[in-house]
Amino acid sequence: MVTEHEEDAVLQRALQGDKEAFGWLYERYVERIYNYVYYRVGNPHDAEDITARVFYRAMHHIHHYTQRGVPFSAWLYRIAHNLIANWHRDRARHPEISLSDVPTLHYKGTAPEASIVQDQEKEALFQIIRRLSPERQHLLVLKFVEHLSNAEIGAIMGRSEGAIKSLYHRTLLALRQELEKIEKESE
Amino acid sequence: MNEHELEKRLFEWMRPVAPREEFVRQVGHRLHALSMPVSYTRMATWQTLLLLLGGFFAFGILLILLAKAFLGLLSKPGKETGTA
């Protein structure tokens, strides 16, 4: 377990151009950033590409990072968010059908029919999540993938614990409404 | 679907995804090979002062040299091209 104080010391070294220190920060955050990007873009290929670019950019602009009570991860998430926004813009300009957009079928454990239904439900839910605002998507990843508390999420997103709680409930409500709409349409 | 069921599904379906080990290693190597920028904004005050002073003196010397060269050109007697 790494303490906040230890991370600050490594960050100071990285800010002074220490490659080893930056490498340590990379190892610590690569999985978290990858997860965030993966759930926002929906395919591993683009998730890898964007994650790599997040860290290249972070290394080149590390002197722009200022430690004012904002966690280093929040700064990385902001870079990731900007790159994802560019990715969406490029995709809107040059639309293409990705193989990963097609629901994947897994037959392990459950009967094929049940598995297909579950995969379709899962894909439908993920597509709705990807249509939510970036802020709400970020909240869902931090809550369900990283299992962070509202206070920790607040520190990363620059919001109070109460504001996160309220945003979370509004997000769940929006998700439910969208799901109900889809269910009604399919009936 | 109520809120509780939705939360349950999200917990079940939104699992952490591990990036490929090879990808993590490759990016790590690439980061190590790239040069890190030196942050001049984070230098100590005395280092900044020293840099400024050095720059100021270098600029001064350059100005003196240019002025000397210019004066040397002006004071040089011109070549006479008169015919006999």
PDB file of C-alpha atoms in Angstrom:
ATOM      1  CA  MET A   1       0.000   0.000   0.000  1.00  0.00           C
ATOM      2  CA  VAL A   2       1.454   3.327  -1.074  1.00  0.00           C
ATOM      3  CA  THR A   3       0.748   6.353   1.086  1.00  0.00           C
ATOM      4  CA  GLU A   4      -0.171   9.766  -0.275  1.00  0.00           C
ATOM      5  CA  HIS A   5       3.096  11.125   1.115  1.00  0.00           C
ATOM      6  CA  GLU A   6       5.147   8.527  -0.787  1.00  0.00           C
ATOM      7  CA  GLU A   7       3.315   9.300  -4.004  1.00  0.00           C
ATOM      8  CA  ASP A   8       3.952  13.031  -3.505  1.00  0.00           C
ATOM      9  CA  ALA A   9       7.667  12.350  -3.143  1.00  0.00           C
ATOM     10  CA  VAL A  10       7.702  10.311  -6.385  1.00  0.00           C
ATOM     11  CA  LEU A  11       5.702  13.027  -8.114  1.00  0.00           C
ATOM     12  CA  GLN A  12       8.229  15.655  -7.068  1.00  0.00           C
ATOM     13  CA  ARG A  13      10.998  13.561  -8.597  1.00  0.00           C
ATOM     14  CA  ALA A  14       9.002  13.049 -11.790  1.00  0.00           C
ATOM     15  CA  LEU A  15       8.403  16.797 -12.002  1.00  0.00           C
ATOM     16  CA  GLN A  16      12.165  17.303 -11.931  1.00  0.00           C
ATOM     17  CA  GLY A  17      12.583  15.004 -14.925  1.00  0.00           C
ATOM     18  CA  ASP A  18      13.226  11.671 -13.177  1.00  0.00           C
ATOM     19  CA  LYS A  19      12.243   8.951 -15.658  1.00  0.00           C
ATOM     20  CA  GLU A  20      12.228   6.178 -13.066  1.00  0.00           C
ATOM     21  CA  ALA A  21       9.745   8.139 -10.978  1.00  0.00           C
ATOM     22  CA  PHE A  22       7.480   8.662 -13.974  1.00  0.00           C
ATOM     23  CA  GLY A  23       7.759   4.954 -14.754  1.00  0.00           C
ATOM     24  CA  TRP A  24       6.543   4.213 -11.253  1.00  0.00           C
ATOM     25  CA  LEU A  25       3.541   6.495 -11.727  1.00  0.00           C
ATOM     26  CA  TYR A  26       2.826   4.808 -15.056  1.00  0.00           C
ATOM     27  CA  GLU A  27       2.821   1.341 -13.467  1.00  0.00           C
ATOM     28  CA  ARG A  28       0.540   2.603 -10.726  1.00  0.00           C
ATOM     29  CA  TYR A  29      -2.070   4.202 -12.984  1.00  0.00           C
ATOM     30  CA  VAL A  30      -1.970   2.403 -16.333  1.00  0.00           C
ATOM     31  CA  GLU A  31      -4.672  -0.108 -15.423  1.00  0.00           C
ATOM     32  CA  ARG A  32      -7.035   2.522 -14.031  1.00  0.00           C
ATOM     33  CA  ILE A  33      -6.687   4.759 -17.058  1.00  0.00           C
ATOM     34  CA  TYR A  34      -7.073   1.778 -19.391  1.00  0.00           C
ATOM     35  CA  ASN A  35     -10.334   0.780 -17.654  1.00  0.00           C
ATOM     36  CA  TYR A  36     -11.691   4.301 -17.845  1.00  0.00           C
ATOM     37  CA  VAL A  37     -10.867   4.556 -21.557  1.00  0.00           C
ATOM     38  CA  TYR A  38     -12.085   1.024 -22.294  1.00  0.00           C
ATOM     39  CA  TYR A  39     -15.534   1.627 -20.818  1.00  0.00           C
ATOM     40  CA  ARG A  40     -15.838   4.912 -22.666  1.00  0.00           C
ATOM     41  CA  VAL A  41     -14.761   3.770 -26.137  1.00  0.00           C
ATOM     42  CA  GLY A  42     -15.965   0.164 -25.930  1.00  0.00           C
ATOM     43  CA  ASN A  43     -13.128  -1.685 -27.641  1.00  0.00           C
ATOM     44  CA  PRO A  44      -9.662  -2.815 -26.497  1.00  0.00           C
ATOM     45  CA  HIS A  45      -7.813  -1.648 -29.613  1.00  0.00           C
ATOM     46  CA  ASP A  46      -8.733   2.020 -29.263  1.00  0.00           C
ATOM     47  CA  ALA A  47      -8.481   1.750 -25.477  1.00  0.00           C
ATOM     48  CA  GLU A  48      -4.815   0.730 -25.814  1.00  0.00           C
ATOM     49  CA  ASP A  49      -4.069   3.447 -28.332  1.00  0.00           C
ATOM     50  CA  ILE A  50      -5.644   6.198 -26.230  1.00  0.00           C
ATOM     51  CA  THR A  51      -4.143   4.913 -22.959  1.00  0.00           C
ATOM     52  CA  ALA A  52      -0.650   4.988 -24.487  1.00  0.00           C
ATOM     53  CA  ARG A  53      -1.216   8.527 -25.721  1.00  0.00           C
ATOM     54  CA  VAL A  54      -2.438   9.634 -22.264  1.00  0.00           C
ATOM     55  CA  PHE A  55       0.912   8.669 -20.750  1.00  0.00           C
ATOM     56  CA  TYR A  56       3.025  10.109 -23.591  1.00  0.00           C
ATOM     57  CA  ARG A  57       1.177  13.382 -23.210  1.00  0.00           C
ATOM     58  CA  ALA A  58       1.412  13.278 -19.415  1.00  0.00           C
ATOM     59  CA  MET A  59       5.173  12.793 -19.618  1.00  0.00           C
ATOM     60  CA  HIS A  60       5.653  15.695 -22.004  1.00  0.00           C
ATOM     61  CA  HIS A  61       3.415  18.045 -20.042  1.00  0.00           C
ATOM     62  CA  ILE A  62       4.164  16.939 -16.510  1.00  0.00           C
ATOM     63  CA  HIS A  63       5.523  20.398 -15.691  1.00  0.00           C
ATOM     64  CA  HIS A  64       1.964  21.707 -16.204  1.00  0.00           C
ATOM     65  CA  TYR A  65       0.725  19.571 -13.331  1.00  0.00           C
ATOM     66  CA  THR A  66       0.393  21.475 -10.092  1.00  0.00           C
ATOM     67  CA  GLN A  67      -0.184  19.781  -6.771  1.00  0.00           C
ATOM     68  CA  ARG A  68      -3.005  21.852  -5.325  1.00  0.00           C
ATOM     69  CA  GLY A  69      -4.854  19.154  -3.500  1.00  0.00           C
ATOM     70  CA  VAL A  70      -5.926  17.582  -6.805  1.00  0.00           C
ATOM     71  CA  PRO A  71      -4.859  13.936  -7.120  1.00  0.00           C
ATOM     72  CA  PHE A  72      -2.458  13.047  -9.919  1.00  0.00           C
ATOM     73  CA  SER A  73      -5.047  10.548 -11.167  1.00  0.00           C
ATOM     74  CA  ALA A  74      -7.524  13.428 -11.713  1.00  0.00           C
ATOM     75  CA  TRP A  75      -4.990  15.106 -14.008  1.00  0.00           C
ATOM     76  CA  LEU A  76      -4.499  11.847 -15.942  1.00  0.00           C
ATOM     77  CA  TYR A  77      -8.268  11.354 -16.239  1.00  0.00           C
ATOM     78  CA  ARG A  78      -8.581  14.879 -17.631  1.00  0.00           C
ATOM     79  CA  ILE A  79      -5.984  14.108 -20.320  1.00  0.00           C
ATOM     80  CA  ALA A  80      -7.808  10.851 -21.088  1.00  0.00           C
ATOM     81  CA  HIS A  81     -11.134  12.681 -21.290  1.00  0.00           C
ATOM     82  CA  ASN A  82      -9.727  15.191 -23.817  1.00  0.00           C
ATOM     83  CA  LEU A  83      -8.245  12.433 -25.975  1.00  0.00           C
ATOM     84  CA  ILE A  84     -11.523  10.477 -25.890  1.00  0.00           C
ATOM     85  CA  ALA A  85     -13.397  13.622 -26.940  1.00  0.00           C
ATOM     86  CA  ASN A  86     -11.015  13.977 -29.922  1.00  0.00           C
ATOM     87  CA  TRP A  87     -11.517  10.286 -30.722  1.00  0.00           C
ATOM     88  CA  HIS A  88     -15.318  10.707 -30.754  1.00  0.00           C
ATOM     89  CA  ARG A  89     -14.972  13.786 -32.969  1.00  0.00           C
ATOM     90  CA  ASP A  90     -12.778  11.888 -35.455  1.00  0.00           C
ATOM     91  CA  ARG A  91     -15.164   8.934 -35.447  1.00  0.00           C
ATOM     92  CA  ALA A  92     -18.123  11.208 -36.145  1.00  0.00           C
ATOM     93  CA  ARG A  93     -16.238  12.641 -39.133  1.00  0.00           C
ATOM     94  CA  HIS A  94     -15.164   9.243 -40.476  1.00  0.00           C
ATOM     95  CA  PRO A  95     -17.796   6.722 -39.354  1.00  0.00           C
ATOM     96  CA  GLU A  96     -16.833   3.071 -39.499  1.00  0.00           C
ATOM     97  CA  ILE A  97     -18.324  -0.166 -38.234  1.00  0.00           C
ATOM     98  CA  SER A  98     -16.064  -1.736 -35.677  1.00  0.00           C
ATOM     99  CA  LEU A  99     -16.050  -5.478 -35.131  1.00  0.00           C
ATOM    100  CA  SER A 100     -16.243  -4.822 -31.423  1.00  0.00           C
ATOM    101  CA  ASP A 101     -19.590  -3.083 -31.941  1.00  0.00           C
ATOM    102  CA  VAL A 102     -21.051  -6.483 -32.735  1.00  0.00           C
ATOM    103  CA  PRO A 103     -22.066  -8.220 -29.494  1.00  0.00           C
ATOM    104  CA  THR A 104     -19.664 -11.012 -28.580  1.00  0.00           C
ATOM    105  CA  LEU A 105     -21.087 -14.427 -27.793  1.00  0.00           C
ATOM    106  CA  HIS A 106     -19.836 -16.541 -24.900  1.00  0.00           C
ATOM    107  CA  TYR A 107     -21.311 -19.970 -24.371  1.00  0.00           C
ATOM    108  CA  LYS A 108     -19.563 -20.842 -21.128  1.00  0.00           C
ATOM    109  CA  GLY A 109     -21.744 -22.018 -18.280  1.00  0.00           C
ATOM    110  CA  THR A 110     -25.197 -20.987 -19.381  1.00  0.00           C
ATOM    111  CA  ALA A 111     -27.307 -22.234 -22.247  1.00  0.00           C
ATOM    112  CA  PRO A 112     -26.547 -20.569 -25.602  1.00  0.00           C
ATOM    113  CA  GLU A 113     -29.942 -18.842 -25.831  1.00  0.00           C
ATOM    114  CA  ALA A 114     -29.702 -17.438 -22.306  1.00  0.00           C
ATOM    115  CA  SER A 115     -26.160 -16.293 -22.939  1.00  0.00           C
ATOM    116  CA  ILE A 116     -27.139 -14.520 -26.154  1.00  0.00           C
ATOM    117  CA  VAL A 117     -29.977 -12.709 -24.392  1.00  0.00           C
ATOM    118  CA  GLN A 118     -27.671 -11.672 -21.568  1.00  0.00           C
ATOM    119  CA  ASP A 119     -25.010 -10.456 -23.996  1.00  0.00           C
ATOM    120  CA  GLN A 120     -27.589  -8.412 -25.859  1.00  0.00           C
ATOM    121  CA  GLU A 121     -28.838  -6.873 -22.609  1.00  0.00           C
ATOM    122  CA  LYS A 122     -25.292  -6.135 -21.565  1.00  0.00           C
ATOM    123  CA  GLU A 123     -24.425  -4.537 -24.879  1.00  0.00           C
ATOM    124  CA  ALA A 124     -27.627  -2.469 -24.777  1.00  0.00           C
ATOM    125  CA  LEU A 125     -26.757  -1.217 -21.303  1.00  0.00           C
ATOM    126  CA  PHE A 126     -23.177  -0.332 -22.324  1.00  0.00           C
ATOM    127  CA  GLN A 127     -24.441   1.534 -25.368  1.00  0.00           C
ATOM    128  CA  ILE A 128     -26.771   3.571 -23.158  1.00  0.00           C
ATOM    129  CA  ILE A 129     -23.896   4.267 -20.759  1.00  0.00           C
ATOM    130  CA  ARG A 130     -21.750   5.512 -23.669  1.00  0.00           C
ATOM    131  CA  ARG A 131     -24.513   7.955 -24.600  1.00  0.00           C
ATOM    132  CA  LEU A 132     -24.469   9.519 -21.122  1.00  0.00           C
ATOM    133  CA  SER A 133     -22.460  12.689 -20.459  1.00  0.00           C
ATOM    134  CA  PRO A 134     -18.699  12.104 -19.969  1.00  0.00           C
ATOM    135  CA  GLU A 135     -19.085  13.137 -16.327  1.00  0.00           C
ATOM    136  CA  ARG A 136     -21.723  10.465 -15.670  1.00  0.00           C
ATOM    137  CA  GLN A 137     -19.709   7.807 -17.491  1.00  0.00           C
ATOM    138  CA  HIS A 138     -16.682   8.734 -15.407  1.00  0.00           C
ATOM    139  CA  LEU A 139     -18.715   8.422 -12.233  1.00  0.00           C
ATOM    140  CA  LEU A 140     -19.969   4.944 -13.205  1.00  0.00           C
ATOM    141  CA  VAL A 141     -16.449   3.693 -13.967  1.00  0.00           C
ATOM    142  CA  LEU A 142     -15.085   5.028 -10.673  1.00  0.00           C
ATOM    143  CA  LYS A 143     -18.027   3.584  -8.748  1.00  0.00           C
ATOM    144  CA  PHE A 144     -18.444   0.150 -10.334  1.00  0.00           C
ATOM    145  CA  VAL A 145     -15.077  -0.673 -11.849  1.00  0.00           C
ATOM    146  CA  GLU A 146     -12.788   0.896  -9.271  1.00  0.00           C
ATOM    147  CA  HIS A 147     -15.192   0.559  -6.334  1.00  0.00           C
ATOM    148  CA  LEU A 148     -14.340   4.009  -4.962  1.00  0.00           C
ATOM    149  CA  SER A 149     -16.381   5.770  -2.301  1.00  0.00           C
ATOM    150  CA  ASN A 150     -18.319   8.971  -3.034  1.00  0.00           C
ATOM    151  CA  ALA A 151     -15.674  10.980  -1.161  1.00  0.00           C
ATOM    152  CA  GLU A 152     -12.836   9.500  -3.268  1.00  0.00           C
ATOM    153  CA  ILE A 153     -14.802  10.056  -6.470  1.00  0.00           C
ATOM    154  CA  GLY A 154     -15.438  13.647  -5.369  1.00  0.00           C
ATOM    155  CA  ALA A 155     -11.706  14.247  -4.890  1.00  0.00           C
ATOM    156  CA  ILE A 156     -10.964  12.984  -8.405  1.00  0.00           C
ATOM    157  CA  MET A 157     -13.847  14.786 -10.093  1.00  0.00           C
ATOM    158  CA  GLY A 158     -13.426  18.011  -8.115  1.00  0.00           C
ATOM    159  CA  ARG A 159     -16.880  17.829  -6.525  1.00  0.00           C
ATOM    160  CA  SER A 160     -18.245  17.477  -3.006  1.00  0.00           C
ATOM    161  CA  GLU A 161     -19.387  14.120  -1.650  1.00  0.00           C
ATOM    162  CA  GLY A 162     -23.012  15.338  -1.657  1.00  0.00           C
ATOM    163  CA  ALA A 163     -22.780  16.463  -5.268  1.00  0.00           C
ATOM    164  CA  ILE A 164     -21.465  13.020  -6.274  1.00  0.00           C
ATOM    165  CA  LYS A 165     -24.295  11.304  -4.414  1.00  0.00           C
ATOM    166  CA  SER A 166     -26.853  13.428  -6.196  1.00  0.00           C
ATOM    167  CA  LEU A 167     -25.156  12.951  -9.586  1.00  0.00           C
ATOM    168  CA  TYR A 168     -25.116   9.202  -8.992  1.00  0.00           C
ATOM    169  CA  HIS A 169     -28.854   9.031  -8.352  1.00  0.00           C
ATOM    170  CA  ARG A 170     -29.613  11.183 -11.388  1.00  0.00           C
ATOM    171  CA  THR A 171     -27.391   8.898 -13.478  1.00  0.00           C
ATOM    172  CA  LEU A 172     -29.177   5.753 -12.304  1.00  0.00           C
ATOM    173  CA  LEU A 173     -32.516   7.386 -13.017  1.00  0.00           C
ATOM    174  CA  ALA A 174     -31.438   8.347 -16.537  1.00  0.00           C
ATOM    175  CA  LEU A 175     -30.187   4.807 -17.141  1.00  0.00           C
ATOM    176  CA  ARG A 176     -33.451   3.283 -15.946  1.00  0.00           C
ATOM    177  CA  GLN A 177     -35.505   5.607 -18.130  1.00  0.00           C
ATOM    178  CA  GLU A 178     -33.425   4.761 -21.191  1.00  0.00           C
ATOM    179  CA  LEU A 179     -33.679   1.028 -20.484  1.00  0.00           C
ATOM    180  CA  GLU A 180     -37.445   1.248 -20.067  1.00  0.00           C
ATOM    181  CA  LYS A 181     -37.707   3.139 -23.337  1.00  0.00           C
ATOM    182  CA  ILE A 182     -35.790   0.387 -25.148  1.00  0.00           C
ATOM    183  CA  GLU A 183     -37.898  -2.337 -23.504  1.00  0.00           C
ATOM    184  CA  LYS A 184     -41.105  -0.599 -24.605  1.00  0.00           C
ATOM    185  CA  GLU A 185     -39.805  -0.205 -28.161  1.00  0.00           C
ATOM    186  CA  SER A 186     -38.894  -3.884 -28.384  1.00  0.00           C
ATOM    187  CA  GLU A 187     -42.327  -5.055 -27.166  1.00  0.00           C
TER     188      GLU A 187
ATOM    189  CA  MET B   1     -36.113  -2.751 -13.379  1.00  0.00           C
ATOM    190  CA  ASN B   2     -35.747  -0.971 -10.045  1.00  0.00           C
ATOM    191  CA  GLU B   3     -32.689   0.956  -8.830  1.00  0.00           C
ATOM    192  CA  HIS B   4     -31.413  -1.939  -6.754  1.00  0.00           C
ATOM    193  CA  GLU B   5     -31.572  -4.382  -9.673  1.00  0.00           C
ATOM    194  CA  LEU B   6     -29.828  -1.903 -11.941  1.00  0.00           C
ATOM    195  CA  GLU B   7     -27.020  -1.407  -9.410  1.00  0.00           C
ATOM    196  CA  LYS B   8     -26.656  -5.174  -9.100  1.00  0.00           C
ATOM    197  CA  ARG B   9     -26.317  -5.522 -12.864  1.00  0.00           C
ATOM    198  CA  LEU B  10     -23.798  -2.708 -13.064  1.00  0.00           C
ATOM    199  CA  PHE B  11     -21.684  -4.322 -10.330  1.00  0.00           C
ATOM    200  CA  GLU B  12     -21.875  -7.631 -12.151  1.00  0.00           C
ATOM    201  CA  TRP B  13     -21.157  -6.350 -15.660  1.00  0.00           C
ATOM    202  CA  MET B  14     -18.783  -3.457 -15.128  1.00  0.00           C
ATOM    203  CA  ARG B  15     -15.774  -5.495 -14.078  1.00  0.00           C
ATOM    204  CA  PRO B  16     -12.177  -4.254 -14.132  1.00  0.00           C
ATOM    205  CA  VAL B  17     -10.487  -5.100 -17.413  1.00  0.00           C
ATOM    206  CA  ALA B  18      -6.772  -5.817 -17.366  1.00  0.00           C
ATOM    207  CA  PRO B  19      -4.773  -4.407 -20.266  1.00  0.00           C
ATOM    208  CA  ARG B  20      -2.542  -6.860 -22.169  1.00  0.00           C
ATOM    209  CA  GLU B  21       0.789  -7.364 -20.400  1.00  0.00           C
ATOM    210  CA  GLU B  22       2.659  -6.910 -23.652  1.00  0.00           C
ATOM    211  CA  PHE B  23       0.975  -3.574 -24.244  1.00  0.00           C
ATOM    212  CA  VAL B  24       1.834  -2.368 -20.718  1.00  0.00           C
ATOM    213  CA  ARG B  25       5.463  -3.440 -21.187  1.00  0.00           C
ATOM    214  CA  GLN B  26       5.796  -1.850 -24.644  1.00  0.00           C
ATOM    215  CA  VAL B  27       4.437   1.513 -23.512  1.00  0.00           C
ATOM    216  CA  GLY B  28       6.658   1.356 -20.418  1.00  0.00           C
ATOM    217  CA  HIS B  29       9.748   0.814 -22.594  1.00  0.00           C
ATOM    218  CA  ARG B  30       8.721   3.586 -24.957  1.00  0.00           C
ATOM    219  CA  LEU B  31       8.257   6.002 -22.042  1.00  0.00           C
ATOM    220  CA  HIS B  32      11.686   5.072 -20.757  1.00  0.00           C
ATOM    221  CA  ALA B  33      13.239   5.677 -24.186  1.00  0.00           C
ATOM    222  CA  LEU B  34      11.616   9.104 -24.603  1.00  0.00           C
ATOM    223  CA  SER B  35      13.385  12.075 -23.104  1.00  0.00           C
ATOM    224  CA  MET B  36      11.659  13.916 -20.339  1.00  0.00           C
ATOM    225  CA  PRO B  37      11.313  17.670 -20.650  1.00  0.00           C
ATOM    226  CA  VAL B  38      13.175  19.756 -18.103  1.00  0.00           C
ATOM    227  CA  SER B  39      10.843  21.971 -16.169  1.00  0.00           C
ATOM    228  CA  TYR B  40      12.397  25.435 -16.098  1.00  0.00           C
ATOM    229  CA  THR B  41       9.423  26.806 -14.220  1.00  0.00           C
ATOM    230  CA  ARG B  42      10.246  24.588 -11.265  1.00  0.00           C
ATOM    231  CA  MET B  43      13.891  25.630 -10.970  1.00  0.00           C
ATOM    232  CA  ALA B  44      15.124  27.246  -7.818  1.00  0.00           C
ATOM    233  CA  THR B  45      15.220  31.070  -7.750  1.00  0.00           C
ATOM    234  CA  TRP B  46      19.008  31.289  -7.673  1.00  0.00           C
ATOM    235  CA  GLN B  47      19.231  29.077 -10.781  1.00  0.00           C
ATOM    236  CA  THR B  48      16.762  31.280 -12.636  1.00  0.00           C
ATOM    237  CA  LEU B  49      18.697  34.395 -11.591  1.00  0.00           C
ATOM    238  CA  LEU B  50      21.966  32.869 -12.731  1.00  0.00           C
ATOM    239  CA  LEU B  51      20.448  32.001 -16.108  1.00  0.00           C
ATOM    240  CA  LEU B  52      19.064  35.523 -16.539  1.00  0.00           C
ATOM    241  CA  LEU B  53      22.379  37.133 -15.535  1.00  0.00           C
ATOM    242  CA  GLY B  54      24.316  34.879 -17.904  1.00  0.00           C
ATOM    243  CA  GLY B  55      21.931  35.707 -20.735  1.00  0.00           C
ATOM    244  CA  PHE B  56      22.195  39.428 -20.004  1.00  0.00           C
ATOM    245  CA  PHE B  57      26.023  39.384 -20.065  1.00  0.00           C
ATOM    246  CA  ALA B  58      26.131  37.278 -23.223  1.00  0.00           C
ATOM    247  CA  PHE B  59      23.803  39.737 -24.928  1.00  0.00           C
ATOM    248  CA  GLY B  60      25.941  42.671 -23.728  1.00  0.00           C
ATOM    249  CA  ILE B  61      29.126  41.125 -25.111  1.00  0.00           C
ATOM    250  CA  LEU B  62      27.401  40.459 -28.420  1.00  0.00           C
ATOM    251  CA  LEU B  63      26.296  44.114 -28.622  1.00  0.00           C
ATOM    252  CA  ILE B  64      29.840  45.371 -27.864  1.00  0.00           C
ATOM    253  CA  LEU B  65      31.327  43.100 -30.527  1.00  0.00           C
ATOM    254  CA  LEU B  66      28.788  44.247 -33.106  1.00  0.00           C
ATOM    255  CA  ALA B  67      29.387  47.916 -32.266  1.00  0.00           C
ATOM    256  CA  LYS B  68      33.165  47.426 -32.539  1.00  0.00           C
ATOM    257  CA  ALA B  69      32.807  45.736 -35.908  1.00  0.00           C
ATOM    258  CA  PHE B  70      30.520  48.491 -37.164  1.00  0.00           C
ATOM    259  CA  LEU B  71      32.909  51.255 -36.001  1.00  0.00           C
ATOM    260  CA  GLY B  72      35.827  49.387 -37.584  1.00  0.00           C
ATOM    261  CA  LEU B  73      33.988  49.351 -40.916  1.00  0.00           C
ATOM    262  CA  LEU B  74      33.208  53.074 -40.706  1.00  0.00           C
ATOM    263  CA  SER B  75      36.725  54.175 -39.792  1.00  0.00           C
ATOM    264  CA  LYS B  76      38.366  52.136 -42.609  1.00  0.00           C
ATOM    265  CA  PRO B  77      39.661  54.516 -45.335  1.00  0.00           C
ATOM    266  CA  GLY B  78      37.810  54.007 -48.624  1.00  0.00           C
ATOM    267  CA  LYS B  79      39.676  52.731 -51.699  1.00  0.00           C
ATOM    268  CA  GLU B  80      40.531  55.534 -54.139  1.00  0.00           C
ATOM    269  CA  THR B  81      39.500  54.843 -57.709  1.00  0.00           C
ATOM    270  CA  GLY B  82      40.813  57.986 -59.447  1.00  0.00           C
ATOM    271  CA  THR B  83      42.323  57.818 -62.983  1.00  0.00           C
ATOM    272  CA  ALA B  84      45.818  59.058 -63.835  1.00  0.00           C
TER     273      ALA B  84
END
